[in-house]
PDB file of C-alpha atoms in Angstrom:
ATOM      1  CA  UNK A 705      93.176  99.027  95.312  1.00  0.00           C
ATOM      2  CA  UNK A 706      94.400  98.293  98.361  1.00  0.00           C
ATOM      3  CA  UNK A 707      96.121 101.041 100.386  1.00  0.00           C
ATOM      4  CA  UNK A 708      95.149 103.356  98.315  1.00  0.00           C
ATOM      5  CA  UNK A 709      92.149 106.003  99.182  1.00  0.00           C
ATOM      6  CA  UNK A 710      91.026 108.103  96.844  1.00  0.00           C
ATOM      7  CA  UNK A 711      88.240 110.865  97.626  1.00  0.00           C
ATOM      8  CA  UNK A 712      85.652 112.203  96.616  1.00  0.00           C
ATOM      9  CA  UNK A 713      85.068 109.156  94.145  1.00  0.00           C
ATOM     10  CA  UNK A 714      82.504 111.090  91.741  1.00  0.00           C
ATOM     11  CA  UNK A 715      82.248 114.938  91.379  1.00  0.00           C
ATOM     12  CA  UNK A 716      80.197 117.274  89.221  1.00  0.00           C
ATOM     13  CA  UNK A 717      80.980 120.515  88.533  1.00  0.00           C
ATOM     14  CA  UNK A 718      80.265 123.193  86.390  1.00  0.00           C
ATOM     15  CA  UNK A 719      82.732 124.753  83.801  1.00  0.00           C
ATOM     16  CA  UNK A 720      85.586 127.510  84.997  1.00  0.00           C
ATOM     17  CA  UNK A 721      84.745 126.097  88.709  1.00  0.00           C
ATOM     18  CA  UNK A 722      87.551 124.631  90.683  1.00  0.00           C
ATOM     19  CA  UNK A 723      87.758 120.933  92.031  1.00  0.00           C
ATOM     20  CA  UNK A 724      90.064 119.483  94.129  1.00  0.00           C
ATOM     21  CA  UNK A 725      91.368 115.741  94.356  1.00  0.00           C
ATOM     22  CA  UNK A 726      92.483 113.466  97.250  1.00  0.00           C
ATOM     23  CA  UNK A 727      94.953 110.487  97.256  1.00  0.00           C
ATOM     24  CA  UNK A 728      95.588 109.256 100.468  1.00  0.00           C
ATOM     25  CA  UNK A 729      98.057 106.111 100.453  1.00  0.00           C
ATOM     26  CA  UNK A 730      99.168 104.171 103.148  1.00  0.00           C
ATOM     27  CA  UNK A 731     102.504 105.174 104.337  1.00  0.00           C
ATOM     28  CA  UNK A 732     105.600 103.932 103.227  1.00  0.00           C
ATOM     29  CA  UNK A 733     105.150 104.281  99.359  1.00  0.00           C
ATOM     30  CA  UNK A 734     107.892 106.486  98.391  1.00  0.00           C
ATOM     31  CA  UNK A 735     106.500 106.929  94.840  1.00  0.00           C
ATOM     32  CA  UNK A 736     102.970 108.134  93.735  1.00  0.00           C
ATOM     33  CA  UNK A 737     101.389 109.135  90.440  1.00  0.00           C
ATOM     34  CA  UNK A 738      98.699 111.116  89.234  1.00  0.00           C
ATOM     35  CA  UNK A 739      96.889 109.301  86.309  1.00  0.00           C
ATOM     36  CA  UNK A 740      94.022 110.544  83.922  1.00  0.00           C
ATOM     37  CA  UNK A 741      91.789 107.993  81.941  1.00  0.00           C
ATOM     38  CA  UNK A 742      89.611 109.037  79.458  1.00  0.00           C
ATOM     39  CA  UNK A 743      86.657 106.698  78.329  1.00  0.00           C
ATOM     40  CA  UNK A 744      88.034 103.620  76.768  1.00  0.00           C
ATOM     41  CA  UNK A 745      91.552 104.709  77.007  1.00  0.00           C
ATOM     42  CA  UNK A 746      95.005 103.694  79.324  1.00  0.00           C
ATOM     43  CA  UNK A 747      95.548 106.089  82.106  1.00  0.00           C
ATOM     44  CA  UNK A 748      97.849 108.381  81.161  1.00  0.00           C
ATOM     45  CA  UNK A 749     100.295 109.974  83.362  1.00  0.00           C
ATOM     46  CA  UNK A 750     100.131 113.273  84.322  1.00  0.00           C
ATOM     47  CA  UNK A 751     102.671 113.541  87.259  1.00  0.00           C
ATOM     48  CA  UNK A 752     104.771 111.418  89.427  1.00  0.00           C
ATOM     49  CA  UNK A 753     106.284 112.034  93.433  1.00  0.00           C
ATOM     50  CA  UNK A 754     109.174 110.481  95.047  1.00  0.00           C
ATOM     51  CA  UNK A 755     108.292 111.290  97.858  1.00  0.00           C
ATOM     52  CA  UNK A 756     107.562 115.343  98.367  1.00  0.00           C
ATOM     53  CA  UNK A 757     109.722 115.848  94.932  1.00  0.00           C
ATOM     54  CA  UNK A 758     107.718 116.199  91.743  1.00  0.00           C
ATOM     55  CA  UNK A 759     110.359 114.257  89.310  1.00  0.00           C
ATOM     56  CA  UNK A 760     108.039 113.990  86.081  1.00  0.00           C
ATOM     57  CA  UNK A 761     105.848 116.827  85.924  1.00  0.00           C
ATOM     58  CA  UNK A 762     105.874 117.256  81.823  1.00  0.00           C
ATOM     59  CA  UNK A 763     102.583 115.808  81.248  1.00  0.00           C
ATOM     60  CA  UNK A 764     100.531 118.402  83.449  1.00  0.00           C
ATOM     61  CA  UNK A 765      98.478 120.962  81.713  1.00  0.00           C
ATOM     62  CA  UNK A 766     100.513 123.471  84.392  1.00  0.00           C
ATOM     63  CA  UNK A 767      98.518 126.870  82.884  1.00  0.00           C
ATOM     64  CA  UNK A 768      95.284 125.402  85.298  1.00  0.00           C
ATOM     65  CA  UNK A 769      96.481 121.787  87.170  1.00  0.00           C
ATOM     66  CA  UNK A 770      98.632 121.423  90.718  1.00  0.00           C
ATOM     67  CA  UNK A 771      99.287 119.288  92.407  1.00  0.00           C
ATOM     68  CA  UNK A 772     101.216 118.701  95.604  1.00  0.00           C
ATOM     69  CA  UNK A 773     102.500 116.243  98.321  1.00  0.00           C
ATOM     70  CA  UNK A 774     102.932 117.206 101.652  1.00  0.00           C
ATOM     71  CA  UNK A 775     105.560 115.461 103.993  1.00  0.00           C
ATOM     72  CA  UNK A 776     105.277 112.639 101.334  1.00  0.00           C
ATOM     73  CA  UNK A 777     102.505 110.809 102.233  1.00  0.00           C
ATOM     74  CA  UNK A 778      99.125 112.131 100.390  1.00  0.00           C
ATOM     75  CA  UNK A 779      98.716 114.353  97.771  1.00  0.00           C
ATOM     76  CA  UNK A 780      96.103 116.600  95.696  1.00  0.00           C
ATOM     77  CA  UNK A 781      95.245 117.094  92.269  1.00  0.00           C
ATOM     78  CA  UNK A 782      93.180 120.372  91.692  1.00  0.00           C
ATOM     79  CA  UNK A 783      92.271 122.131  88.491  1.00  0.00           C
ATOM     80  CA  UNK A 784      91.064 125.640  88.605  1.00  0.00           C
ATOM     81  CA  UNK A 785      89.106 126.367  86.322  1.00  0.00           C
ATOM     82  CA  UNK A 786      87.916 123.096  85.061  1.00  0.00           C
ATOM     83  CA  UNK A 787      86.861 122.469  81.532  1.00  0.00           C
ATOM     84  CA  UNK A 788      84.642 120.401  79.413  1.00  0.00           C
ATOM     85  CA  UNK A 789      87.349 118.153  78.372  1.00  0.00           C
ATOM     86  CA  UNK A 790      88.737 117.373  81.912  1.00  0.00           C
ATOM     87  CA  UNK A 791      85.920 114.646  82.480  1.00  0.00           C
ATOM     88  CA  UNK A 792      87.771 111.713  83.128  1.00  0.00           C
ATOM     89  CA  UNK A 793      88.684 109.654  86.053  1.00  0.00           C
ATOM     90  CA  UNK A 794      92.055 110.667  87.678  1.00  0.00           C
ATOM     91  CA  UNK A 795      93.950 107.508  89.319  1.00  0.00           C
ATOM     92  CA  UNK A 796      96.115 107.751  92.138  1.00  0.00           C
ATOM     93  CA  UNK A 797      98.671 105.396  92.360  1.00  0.00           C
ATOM     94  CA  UNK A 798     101.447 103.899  94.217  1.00  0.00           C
ATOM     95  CA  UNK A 799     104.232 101.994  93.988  1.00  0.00           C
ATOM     96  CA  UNK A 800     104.863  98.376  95.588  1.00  0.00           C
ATOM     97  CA  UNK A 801     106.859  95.756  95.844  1.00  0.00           C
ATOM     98  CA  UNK A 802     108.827  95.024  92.628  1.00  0.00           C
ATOM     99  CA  UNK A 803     108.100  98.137  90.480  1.00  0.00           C
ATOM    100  CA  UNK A 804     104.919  97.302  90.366  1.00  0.00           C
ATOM    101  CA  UNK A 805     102.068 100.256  90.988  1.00  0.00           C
ATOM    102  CA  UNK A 806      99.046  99.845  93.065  1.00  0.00           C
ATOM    103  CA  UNK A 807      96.135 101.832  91.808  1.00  0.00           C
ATOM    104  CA  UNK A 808      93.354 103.582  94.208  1.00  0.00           C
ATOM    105  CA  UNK A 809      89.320 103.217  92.728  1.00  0.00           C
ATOM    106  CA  UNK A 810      89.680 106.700  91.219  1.00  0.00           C
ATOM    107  CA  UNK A 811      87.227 110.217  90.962  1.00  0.00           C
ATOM    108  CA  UNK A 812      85.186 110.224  88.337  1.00  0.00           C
ATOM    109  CA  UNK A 813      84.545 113.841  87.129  1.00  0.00           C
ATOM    110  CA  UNK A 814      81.850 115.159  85.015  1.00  0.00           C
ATOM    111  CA  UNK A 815      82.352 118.988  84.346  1.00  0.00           C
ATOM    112  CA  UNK A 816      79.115 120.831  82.704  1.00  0.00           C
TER     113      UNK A 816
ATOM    114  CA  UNK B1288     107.444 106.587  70.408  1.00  0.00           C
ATOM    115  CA  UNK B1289     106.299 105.314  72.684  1.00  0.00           C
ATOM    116  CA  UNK B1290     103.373 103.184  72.115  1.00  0.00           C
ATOM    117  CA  UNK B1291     101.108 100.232  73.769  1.00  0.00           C
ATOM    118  CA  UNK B1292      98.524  98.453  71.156  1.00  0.00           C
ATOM    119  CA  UNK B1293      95.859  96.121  71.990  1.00  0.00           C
ATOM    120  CA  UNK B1294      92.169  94.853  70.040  1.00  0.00           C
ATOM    121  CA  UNK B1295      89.187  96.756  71.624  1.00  0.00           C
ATOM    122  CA  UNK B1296      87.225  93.954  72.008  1.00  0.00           C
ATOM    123  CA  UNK B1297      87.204  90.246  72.644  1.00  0.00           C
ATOM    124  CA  UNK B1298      84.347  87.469  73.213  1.00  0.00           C
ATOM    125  CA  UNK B1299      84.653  83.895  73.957  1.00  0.00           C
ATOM    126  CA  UNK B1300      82.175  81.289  75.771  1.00  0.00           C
ATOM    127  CA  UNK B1301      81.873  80.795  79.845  1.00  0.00           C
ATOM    128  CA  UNK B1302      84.885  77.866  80.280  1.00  0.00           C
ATOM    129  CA  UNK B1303      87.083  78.312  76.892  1.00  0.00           C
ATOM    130  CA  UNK B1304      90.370  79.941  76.760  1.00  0.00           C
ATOM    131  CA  UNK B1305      90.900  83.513  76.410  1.00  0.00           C
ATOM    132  CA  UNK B1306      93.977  85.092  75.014  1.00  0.00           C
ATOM    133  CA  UNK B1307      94.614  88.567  74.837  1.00  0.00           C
ATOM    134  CA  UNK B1308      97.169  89.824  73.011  1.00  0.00           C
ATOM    135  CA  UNK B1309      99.449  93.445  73.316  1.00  0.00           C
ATOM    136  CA  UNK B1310     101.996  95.162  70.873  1.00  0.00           C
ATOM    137  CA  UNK B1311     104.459  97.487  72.094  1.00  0.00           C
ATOM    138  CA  UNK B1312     107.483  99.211  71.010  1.00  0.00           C
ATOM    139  CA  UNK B1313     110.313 100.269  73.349  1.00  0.00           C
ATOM    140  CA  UNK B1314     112.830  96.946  72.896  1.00  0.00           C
ATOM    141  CA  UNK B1315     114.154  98.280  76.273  1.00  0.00           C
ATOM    142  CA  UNK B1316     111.189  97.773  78.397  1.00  0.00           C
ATOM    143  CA  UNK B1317     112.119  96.363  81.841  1.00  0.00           C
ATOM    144  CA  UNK B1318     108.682  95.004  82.654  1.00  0.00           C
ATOM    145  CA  UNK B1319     105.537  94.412  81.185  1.00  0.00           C
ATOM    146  CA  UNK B1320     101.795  94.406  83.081  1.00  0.00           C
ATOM    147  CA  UNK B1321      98.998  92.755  82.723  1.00  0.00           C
ATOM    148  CA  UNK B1322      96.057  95.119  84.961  1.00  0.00           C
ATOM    149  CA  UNK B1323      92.126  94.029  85.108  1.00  0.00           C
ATOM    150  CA  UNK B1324      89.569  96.984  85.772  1.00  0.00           C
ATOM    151  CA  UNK B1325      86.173  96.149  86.444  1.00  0.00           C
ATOM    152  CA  UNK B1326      83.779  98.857  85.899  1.00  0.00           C
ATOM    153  CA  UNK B1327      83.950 101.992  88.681  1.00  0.00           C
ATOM    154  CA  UNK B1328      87.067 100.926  89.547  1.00  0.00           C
ATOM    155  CA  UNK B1329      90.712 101.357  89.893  1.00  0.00           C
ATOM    156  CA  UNK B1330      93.048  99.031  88.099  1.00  0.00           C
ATOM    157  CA  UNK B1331      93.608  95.883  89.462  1.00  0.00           C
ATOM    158  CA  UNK B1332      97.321  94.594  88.754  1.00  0.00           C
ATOM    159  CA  UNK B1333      96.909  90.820  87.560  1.00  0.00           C
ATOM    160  CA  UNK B1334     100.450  89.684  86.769  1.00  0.00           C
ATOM    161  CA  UNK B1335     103.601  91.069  85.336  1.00  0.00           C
ATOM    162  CA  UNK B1336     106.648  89.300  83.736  1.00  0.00           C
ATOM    163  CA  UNK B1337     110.255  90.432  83.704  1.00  0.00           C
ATOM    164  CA  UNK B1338     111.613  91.420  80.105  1.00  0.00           C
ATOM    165  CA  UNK B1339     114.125  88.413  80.373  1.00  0.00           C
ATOM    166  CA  UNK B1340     111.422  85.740  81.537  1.00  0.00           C
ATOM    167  CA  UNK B1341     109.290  83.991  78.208  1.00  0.00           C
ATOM    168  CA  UNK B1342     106.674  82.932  80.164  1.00  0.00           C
ATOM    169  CA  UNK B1343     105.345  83.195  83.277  1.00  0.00           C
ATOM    170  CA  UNK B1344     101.870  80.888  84.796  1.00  0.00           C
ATOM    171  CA  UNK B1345      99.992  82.211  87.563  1.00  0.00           C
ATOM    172  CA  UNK B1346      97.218  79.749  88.592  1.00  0.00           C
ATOM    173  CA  UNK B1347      94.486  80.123  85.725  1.00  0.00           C
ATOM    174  CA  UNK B1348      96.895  83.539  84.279  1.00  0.00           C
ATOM    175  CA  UNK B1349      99.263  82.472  81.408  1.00  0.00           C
ATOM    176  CA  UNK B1350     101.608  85.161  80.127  1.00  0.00           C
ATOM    177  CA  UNK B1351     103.588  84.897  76.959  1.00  0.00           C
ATOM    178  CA  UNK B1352     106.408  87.425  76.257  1.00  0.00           C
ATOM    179  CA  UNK B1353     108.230  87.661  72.478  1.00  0.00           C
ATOM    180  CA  UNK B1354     110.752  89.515  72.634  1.00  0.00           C
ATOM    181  CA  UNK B1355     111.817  89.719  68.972  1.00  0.00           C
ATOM    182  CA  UNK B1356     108.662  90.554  67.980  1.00  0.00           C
ATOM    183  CA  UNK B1357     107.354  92.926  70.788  1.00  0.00           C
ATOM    184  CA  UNK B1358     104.745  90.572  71.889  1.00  0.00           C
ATOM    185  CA  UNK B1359     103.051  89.961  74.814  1.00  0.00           C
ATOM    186  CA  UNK B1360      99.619  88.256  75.315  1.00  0.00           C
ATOM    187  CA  UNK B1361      97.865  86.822  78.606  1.00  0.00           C
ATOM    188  CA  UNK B1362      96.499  83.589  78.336  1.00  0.00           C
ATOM    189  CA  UNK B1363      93.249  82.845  80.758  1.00  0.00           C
ATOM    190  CA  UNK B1364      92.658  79.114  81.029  1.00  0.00           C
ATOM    191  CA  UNK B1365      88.532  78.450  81.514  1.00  0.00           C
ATOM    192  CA  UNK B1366      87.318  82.118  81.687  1.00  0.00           C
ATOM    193  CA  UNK B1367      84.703  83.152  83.754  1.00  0.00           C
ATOM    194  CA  UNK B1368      81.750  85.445  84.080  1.00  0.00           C
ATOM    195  CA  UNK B1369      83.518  87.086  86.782  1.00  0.00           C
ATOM    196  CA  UNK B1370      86.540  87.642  84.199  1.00  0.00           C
ATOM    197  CA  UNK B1371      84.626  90.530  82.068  1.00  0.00           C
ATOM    198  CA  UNK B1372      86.157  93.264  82.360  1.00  0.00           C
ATOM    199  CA  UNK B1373      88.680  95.430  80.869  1.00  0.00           C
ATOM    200  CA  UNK B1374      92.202  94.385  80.584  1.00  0.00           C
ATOM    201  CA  UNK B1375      95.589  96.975  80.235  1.00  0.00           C
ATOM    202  CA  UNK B1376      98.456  95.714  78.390  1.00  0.00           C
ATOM    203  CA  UNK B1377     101.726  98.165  79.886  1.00  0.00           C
ATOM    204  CA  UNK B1378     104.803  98.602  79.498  1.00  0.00           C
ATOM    205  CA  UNK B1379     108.041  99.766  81.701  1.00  0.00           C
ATOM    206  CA  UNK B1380     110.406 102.227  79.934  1.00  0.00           C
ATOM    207  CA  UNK B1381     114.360 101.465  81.701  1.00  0.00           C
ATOM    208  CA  UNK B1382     115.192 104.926  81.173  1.00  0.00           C
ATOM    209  CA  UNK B1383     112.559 106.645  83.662  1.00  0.00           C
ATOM    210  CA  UNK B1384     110.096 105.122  86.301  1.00  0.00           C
ATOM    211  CA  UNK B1385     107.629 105.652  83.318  1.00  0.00           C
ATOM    212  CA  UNK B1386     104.784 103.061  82.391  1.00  0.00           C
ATOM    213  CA  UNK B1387     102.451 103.212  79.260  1.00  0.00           C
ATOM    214  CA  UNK B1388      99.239 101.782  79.384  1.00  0.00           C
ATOM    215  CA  UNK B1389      97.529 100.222  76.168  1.00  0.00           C
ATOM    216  CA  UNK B1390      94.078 100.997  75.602  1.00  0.00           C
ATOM    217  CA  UNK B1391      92.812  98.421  76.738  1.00  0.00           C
ATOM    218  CA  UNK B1392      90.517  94.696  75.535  1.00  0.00           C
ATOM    219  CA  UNK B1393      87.140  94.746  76.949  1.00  0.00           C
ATOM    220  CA  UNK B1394      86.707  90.740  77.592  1.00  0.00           C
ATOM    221  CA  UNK B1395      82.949  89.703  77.330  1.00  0.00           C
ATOM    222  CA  UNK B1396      81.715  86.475  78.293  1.00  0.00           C
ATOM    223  CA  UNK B1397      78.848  84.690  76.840  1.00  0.00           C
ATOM    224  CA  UNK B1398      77.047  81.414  78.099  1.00  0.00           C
TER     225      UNK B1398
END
């Protein structure tokens, strides 16, 4: 988890309400994914950055997710509206070293 | 497809051996991952092997890689309490910076 902030790290919210995510890496990760983990599942990707450039994008329910990354450093999730089913913990992560990814402590949502 | 599989669940007793073991399917895979997540958090990356490495030993970490049979396992030599957790078999597709996670073993220790 290290380098990687994540914020808030638990949100509730009510249905067809918007919520917004925070990833905040240290600098110098040129790549950075979005992840979603449902209970007792993998994460699963939803989208991945080099740098400001979404290059994998096909896993994003695009009709009410976005996400973006400004001058390449952080980025935001947000879903608007949320619904039931988006409770999950989204991962931010980045990678290190030799191809190997670096994962932030995650938000936990919980959408009523 | 693409596809990661691993047993839900696994218990052994404070100071054996635990082994964990992971199925997958791309033969192409450049790198396999072994991640630990410990509840509330993120995913803690524990060791990874190459695709042309059979084994690899990190202190009390063993990690076994079959090729021919799309096998890997990790291998924990005299588990502790502090090892419960939940452990993430993935693997590296060459054709894309894509990785696919397993479900994941939940590793319980008893006394």
């Amino acid at each position: 988890e290290a380098g990687v902030v994540q914020s808030p790290r638990y949100k509730i919210i009510e249905k067809k309400q918007p919520v917004a995510f925070w990833c905040n890496p240290i600098s110098g990760h040129n790549t950075l994914y979005w992840y979603l983990q449902n209970l007792g599942q993998g994460p699963e990707l939803l989208i991945r950055y080099e740098n400001e450039e979404a290059v994998d994008d096909s896993q994003l329910p695009k009709d009410r997710f976005s996400a973006e990354r400004l001058k390449g450093v952080d980025s935001t999730l947000k879903i608007q509206p949320a619904e039931l089913g988006d409770s999950a913990v989204y991962l931010c992560a980045v990678v290190a070293g030799e191809e190997t990814q670096y994962f932030g402590p995650g938000t936990r949502l919980l959408v009523l | 497809g693409e596809d990661v599989e691993q047993s839900l669940f696994l218990s052994v007793r404070e100071g054996d051996s635990s082994v964990i073991n992971c199925t997958y399917t791309d033969s192409s895979s450049t790198y396999l991952y072994w991640y630990k997540q410990e509840p509330g958090a993120g995913l803690q990356l524990l060791t990874y092997i190459f695709s042309n490495m059979d084994m690899k030993q990190d202190q009390r970490l063993t990690v076994l890689l079959n090729k021919k049979d799309k096998h890997l396992s990790l291998r924990i030599a005299d588990t502790q309490t502090g090892d419960s957790a939940i452990y993430f078999c993935a693997e590296r597709y060459s054709s894309a910076s894509k990785i696919i996670f397993g479900s994941g073993t939940r590793l319980s220790i008893r006394p």
